[in-house]
mmCIF file of C-alpha atoms in Angstrom:
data_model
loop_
_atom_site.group_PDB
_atom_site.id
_atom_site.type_symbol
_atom_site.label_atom_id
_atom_site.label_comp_id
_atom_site.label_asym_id
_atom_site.label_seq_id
_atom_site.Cartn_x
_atom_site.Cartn_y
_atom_site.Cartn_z
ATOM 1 C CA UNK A 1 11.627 -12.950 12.737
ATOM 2 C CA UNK A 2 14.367 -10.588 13.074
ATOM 3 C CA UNK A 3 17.650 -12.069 12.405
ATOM 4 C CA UNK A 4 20.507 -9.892 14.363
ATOM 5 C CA UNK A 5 23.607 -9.338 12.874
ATOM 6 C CA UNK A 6 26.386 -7.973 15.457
ATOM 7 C CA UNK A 7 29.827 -8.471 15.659
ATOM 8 C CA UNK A 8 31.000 -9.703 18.732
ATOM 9 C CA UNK A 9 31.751 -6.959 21.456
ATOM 10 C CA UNK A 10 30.234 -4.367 19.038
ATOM 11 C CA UNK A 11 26.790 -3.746 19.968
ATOM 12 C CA UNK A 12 27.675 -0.804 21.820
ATOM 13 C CA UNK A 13 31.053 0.236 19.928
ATOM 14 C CA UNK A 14 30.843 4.204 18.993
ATOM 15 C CA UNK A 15 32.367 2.494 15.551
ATOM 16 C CA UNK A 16 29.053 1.408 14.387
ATOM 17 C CA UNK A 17 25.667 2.419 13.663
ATOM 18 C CA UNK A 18 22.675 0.510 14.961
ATOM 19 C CA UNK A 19 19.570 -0.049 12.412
ATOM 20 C CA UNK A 20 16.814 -1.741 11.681
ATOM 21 C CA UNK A 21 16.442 -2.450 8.161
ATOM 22 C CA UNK A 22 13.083 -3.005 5.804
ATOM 23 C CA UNK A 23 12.028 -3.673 2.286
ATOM 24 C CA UNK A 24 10.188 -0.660 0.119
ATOM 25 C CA UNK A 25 9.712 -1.834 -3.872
ATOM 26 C CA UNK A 26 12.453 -4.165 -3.762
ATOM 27 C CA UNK A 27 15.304 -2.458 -1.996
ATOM 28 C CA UNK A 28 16.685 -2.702 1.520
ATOM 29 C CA UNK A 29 16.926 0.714 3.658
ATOM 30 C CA UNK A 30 17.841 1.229 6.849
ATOM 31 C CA UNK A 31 16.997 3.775 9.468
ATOM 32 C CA UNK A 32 19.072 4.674 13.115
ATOM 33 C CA UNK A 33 17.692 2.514 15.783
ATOM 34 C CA UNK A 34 17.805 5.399 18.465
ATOM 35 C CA UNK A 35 15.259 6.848 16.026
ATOM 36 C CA UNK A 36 12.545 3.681 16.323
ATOM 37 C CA UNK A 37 10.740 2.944 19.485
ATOM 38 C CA UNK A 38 8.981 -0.072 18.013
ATOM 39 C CA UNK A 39 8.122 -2.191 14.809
ATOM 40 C CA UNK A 40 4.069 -3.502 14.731
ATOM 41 C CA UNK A 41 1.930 -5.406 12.689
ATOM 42 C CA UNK A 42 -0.540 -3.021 10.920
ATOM 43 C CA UNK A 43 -4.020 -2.208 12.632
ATOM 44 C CA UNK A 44 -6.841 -0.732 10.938
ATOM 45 C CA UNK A 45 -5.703 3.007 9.313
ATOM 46 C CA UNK A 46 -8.112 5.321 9.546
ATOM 47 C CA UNK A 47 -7.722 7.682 6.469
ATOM 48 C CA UNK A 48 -8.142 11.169 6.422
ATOM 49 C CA UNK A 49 -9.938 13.241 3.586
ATOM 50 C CA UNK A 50 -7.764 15.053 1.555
ATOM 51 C CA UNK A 51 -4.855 13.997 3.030
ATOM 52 C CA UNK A 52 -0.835 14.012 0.957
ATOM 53 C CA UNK A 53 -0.834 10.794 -1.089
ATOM 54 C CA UNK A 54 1.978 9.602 1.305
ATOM 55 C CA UNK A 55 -0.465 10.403 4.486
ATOM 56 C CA UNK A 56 -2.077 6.558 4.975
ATOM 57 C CA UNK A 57 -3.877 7.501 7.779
ATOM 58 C CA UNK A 58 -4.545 7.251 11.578
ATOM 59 C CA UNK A 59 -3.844 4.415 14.066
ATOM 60 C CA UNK A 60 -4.925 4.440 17.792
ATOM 61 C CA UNK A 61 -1.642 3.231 19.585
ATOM 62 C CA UNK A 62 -2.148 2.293 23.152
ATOM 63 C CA UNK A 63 -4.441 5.610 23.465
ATOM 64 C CA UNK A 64 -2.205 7.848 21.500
ATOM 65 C CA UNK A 65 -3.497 8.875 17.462
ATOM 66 C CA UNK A 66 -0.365 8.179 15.318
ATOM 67 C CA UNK A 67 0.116 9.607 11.769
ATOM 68 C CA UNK A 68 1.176 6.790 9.577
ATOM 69 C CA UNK A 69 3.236 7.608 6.351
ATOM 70 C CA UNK A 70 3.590 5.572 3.475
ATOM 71 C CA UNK A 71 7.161 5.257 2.697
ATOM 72 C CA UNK A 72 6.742 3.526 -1.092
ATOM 73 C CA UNK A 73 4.679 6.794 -2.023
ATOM 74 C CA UNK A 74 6.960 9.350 -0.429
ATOM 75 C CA UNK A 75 9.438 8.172 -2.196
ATOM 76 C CA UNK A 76 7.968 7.553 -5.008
ATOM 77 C CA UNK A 77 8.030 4.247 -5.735
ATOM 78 C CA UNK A 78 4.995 1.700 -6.459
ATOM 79 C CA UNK A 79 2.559 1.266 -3.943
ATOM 80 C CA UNK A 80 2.190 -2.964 -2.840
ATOM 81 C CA UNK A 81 -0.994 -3.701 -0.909
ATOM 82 C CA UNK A 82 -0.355 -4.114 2.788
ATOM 83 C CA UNK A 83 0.175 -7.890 3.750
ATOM 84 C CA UNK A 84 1.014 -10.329 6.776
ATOM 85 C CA UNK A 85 4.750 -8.873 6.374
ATOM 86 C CA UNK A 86 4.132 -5.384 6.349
ATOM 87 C CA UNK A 87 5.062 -3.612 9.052
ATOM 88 C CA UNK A 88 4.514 0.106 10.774
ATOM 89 C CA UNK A 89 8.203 1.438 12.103
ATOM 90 C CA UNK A 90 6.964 3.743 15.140
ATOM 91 C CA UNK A 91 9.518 6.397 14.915
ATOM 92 C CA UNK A 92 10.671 9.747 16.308
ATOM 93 C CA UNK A 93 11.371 12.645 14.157
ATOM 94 C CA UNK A 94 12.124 16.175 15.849
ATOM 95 C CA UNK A 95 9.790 15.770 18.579
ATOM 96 C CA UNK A 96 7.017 14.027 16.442
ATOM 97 C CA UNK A 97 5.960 10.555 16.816
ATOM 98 C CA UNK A 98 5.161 8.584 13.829
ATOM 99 C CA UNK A 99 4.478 5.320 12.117
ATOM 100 C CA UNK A 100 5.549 4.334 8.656
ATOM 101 C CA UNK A 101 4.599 1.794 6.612
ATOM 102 C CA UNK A 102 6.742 -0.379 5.164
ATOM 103 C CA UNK A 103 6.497 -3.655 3.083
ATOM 104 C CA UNK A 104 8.367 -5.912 5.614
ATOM 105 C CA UNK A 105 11.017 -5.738 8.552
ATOM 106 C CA UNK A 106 14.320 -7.815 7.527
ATOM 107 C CA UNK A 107 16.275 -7.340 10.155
ATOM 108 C CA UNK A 108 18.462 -5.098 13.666
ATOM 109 C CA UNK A 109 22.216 -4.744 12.784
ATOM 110 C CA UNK A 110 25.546 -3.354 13.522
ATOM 111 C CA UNK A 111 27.009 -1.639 10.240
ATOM 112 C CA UNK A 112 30.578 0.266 10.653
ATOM 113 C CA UNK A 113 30.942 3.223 9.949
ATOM 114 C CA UNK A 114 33.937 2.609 8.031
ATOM 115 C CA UNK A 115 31.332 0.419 5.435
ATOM 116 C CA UNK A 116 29.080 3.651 5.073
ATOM 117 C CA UNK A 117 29.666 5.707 1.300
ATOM 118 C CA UNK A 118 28.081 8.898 -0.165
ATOM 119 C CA UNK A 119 25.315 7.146 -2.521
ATOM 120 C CA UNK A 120 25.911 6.580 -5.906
ATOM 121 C CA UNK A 121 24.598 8.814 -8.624
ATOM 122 C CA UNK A 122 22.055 5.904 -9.643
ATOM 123 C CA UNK A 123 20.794 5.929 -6.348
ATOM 124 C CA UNK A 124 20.664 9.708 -6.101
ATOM 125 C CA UNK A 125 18.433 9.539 -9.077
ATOM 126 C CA UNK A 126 15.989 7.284 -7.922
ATOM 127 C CA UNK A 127 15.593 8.550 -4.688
ATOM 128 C CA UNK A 128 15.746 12.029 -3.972
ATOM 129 C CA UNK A 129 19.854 13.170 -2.392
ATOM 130 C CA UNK A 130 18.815 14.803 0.501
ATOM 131 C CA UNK A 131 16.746 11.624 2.158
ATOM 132 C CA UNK A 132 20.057 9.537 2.258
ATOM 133 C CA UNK A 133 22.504 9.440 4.428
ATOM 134 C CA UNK A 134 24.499 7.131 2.949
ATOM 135 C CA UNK A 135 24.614 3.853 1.802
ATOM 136 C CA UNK A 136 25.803 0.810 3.752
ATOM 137 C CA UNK A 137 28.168 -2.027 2.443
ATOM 138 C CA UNK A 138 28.140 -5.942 4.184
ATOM 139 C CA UNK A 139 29.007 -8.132 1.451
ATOM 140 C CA UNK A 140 27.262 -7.986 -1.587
ATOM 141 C CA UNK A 141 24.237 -6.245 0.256
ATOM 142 C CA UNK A 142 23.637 -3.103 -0.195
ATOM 143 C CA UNK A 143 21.635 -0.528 2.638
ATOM 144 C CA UNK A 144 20.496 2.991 1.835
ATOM 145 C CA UNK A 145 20.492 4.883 4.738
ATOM 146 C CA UNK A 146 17.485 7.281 5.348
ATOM 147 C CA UNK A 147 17.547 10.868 7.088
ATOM 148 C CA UNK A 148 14.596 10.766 8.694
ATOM 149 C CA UNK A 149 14.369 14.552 9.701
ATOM 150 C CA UNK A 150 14.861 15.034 5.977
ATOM 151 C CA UNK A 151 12.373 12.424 4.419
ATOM 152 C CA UNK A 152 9.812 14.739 5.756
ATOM 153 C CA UNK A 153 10.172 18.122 5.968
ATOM 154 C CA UNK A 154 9.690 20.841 9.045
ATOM 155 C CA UNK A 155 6.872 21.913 7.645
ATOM 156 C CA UNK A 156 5.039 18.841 7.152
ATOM 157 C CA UNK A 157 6.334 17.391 10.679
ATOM 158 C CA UNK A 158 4.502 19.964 12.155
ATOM 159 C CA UNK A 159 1.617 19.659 9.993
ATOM 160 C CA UNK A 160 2.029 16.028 11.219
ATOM 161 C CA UNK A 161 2.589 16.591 15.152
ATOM 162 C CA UNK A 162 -0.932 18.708 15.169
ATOM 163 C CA UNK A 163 -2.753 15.246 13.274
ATOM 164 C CA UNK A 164 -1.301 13.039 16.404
ATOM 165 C CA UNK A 165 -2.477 13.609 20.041
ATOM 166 C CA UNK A 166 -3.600 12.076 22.752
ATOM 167 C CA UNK A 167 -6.852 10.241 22.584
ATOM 168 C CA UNK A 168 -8.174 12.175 25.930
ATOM 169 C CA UNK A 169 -7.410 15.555 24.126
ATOM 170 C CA UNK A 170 -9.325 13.898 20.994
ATOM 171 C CA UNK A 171 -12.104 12.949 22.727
ATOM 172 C CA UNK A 172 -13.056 16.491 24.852
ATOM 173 C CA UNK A 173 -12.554 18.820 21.597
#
């Protein structure tokens, strides 16, 4: 499924950046691989009443409640129903363990550093600046680099790390 694109000798070269890269409303992102601890099909989400519009819900991972953000809504783009392709990205942010949704997985790859630039003001404008870190050049293809920690502010990862815990804790309270 995941096709891997690595240079020869450079999967552990300090001269490139490891990511795993997904579709949201068309475009390809990318997010730090040292960031994701796995990729999943999507289980039954539990919602939560009045819960952000980018809060989908809850998902019971191997006994541990998971927070699962929608990444199309917090950044603003169209919501697409979930299908066989979409995908939860099980990530780490300050501490807080996550899931987000995204419309499908495309691929784990080695991107230079040298092939990262600031974004583009057209970019920038569609997405808001702070999110990126970057966008990534191979080709004709064209990455934008999230900033996790950013994507999600310290408040609301907070807000987020009280929603997941333990299903033993969730279960004696």
């Amino acid at each position: 499924m995941f096709k891997e694109v690595i240079d020869e000798g450079s999967r552990f070269s300090s001269e490139n950046l490891q990511l795993v890269t997904f579709e949201l409303s068309g475009e390809e992102f990318g997010v730090d691989i040292m960031q994701v601890s796995e990729i999943i099909p999507v289980p039954s989400i539990t919602r939560i009443p009045q819960a952000p519009a980018c809060i989908k819900g809850l998902i019971n991972l191997r006994g541990k409640i998971l927070v699962v953000i929608d990444l199309n809504k917090r950044l603003e783009f169209s919501s697409k129903e979930t299908d066989s392709l979409s995908r939860i990205i099980i990530v780490e942010v300050k501490d807080t363990v996550l899931g987000m949704l995204v419309n499908s997985v495309k691929e784990i790859m080695s991107l230079p550093f040298s092939s990262i630039q600031q974004p583009p003001e057209m970019i920038k404008s569609k997405i808001n600046a702070e999110y990126l870190r970057g966008v990534g050049k191979i080709g004709s293809r064209l990455i934008i680099l999230l900033n996790l920690a950013r994507v999600l502010g310290e408040e609301e990862i907070e807000e987020l790390s009280e929603l997941s815990f333990p299903e033993e804790i969730a279960l004696t309270e």
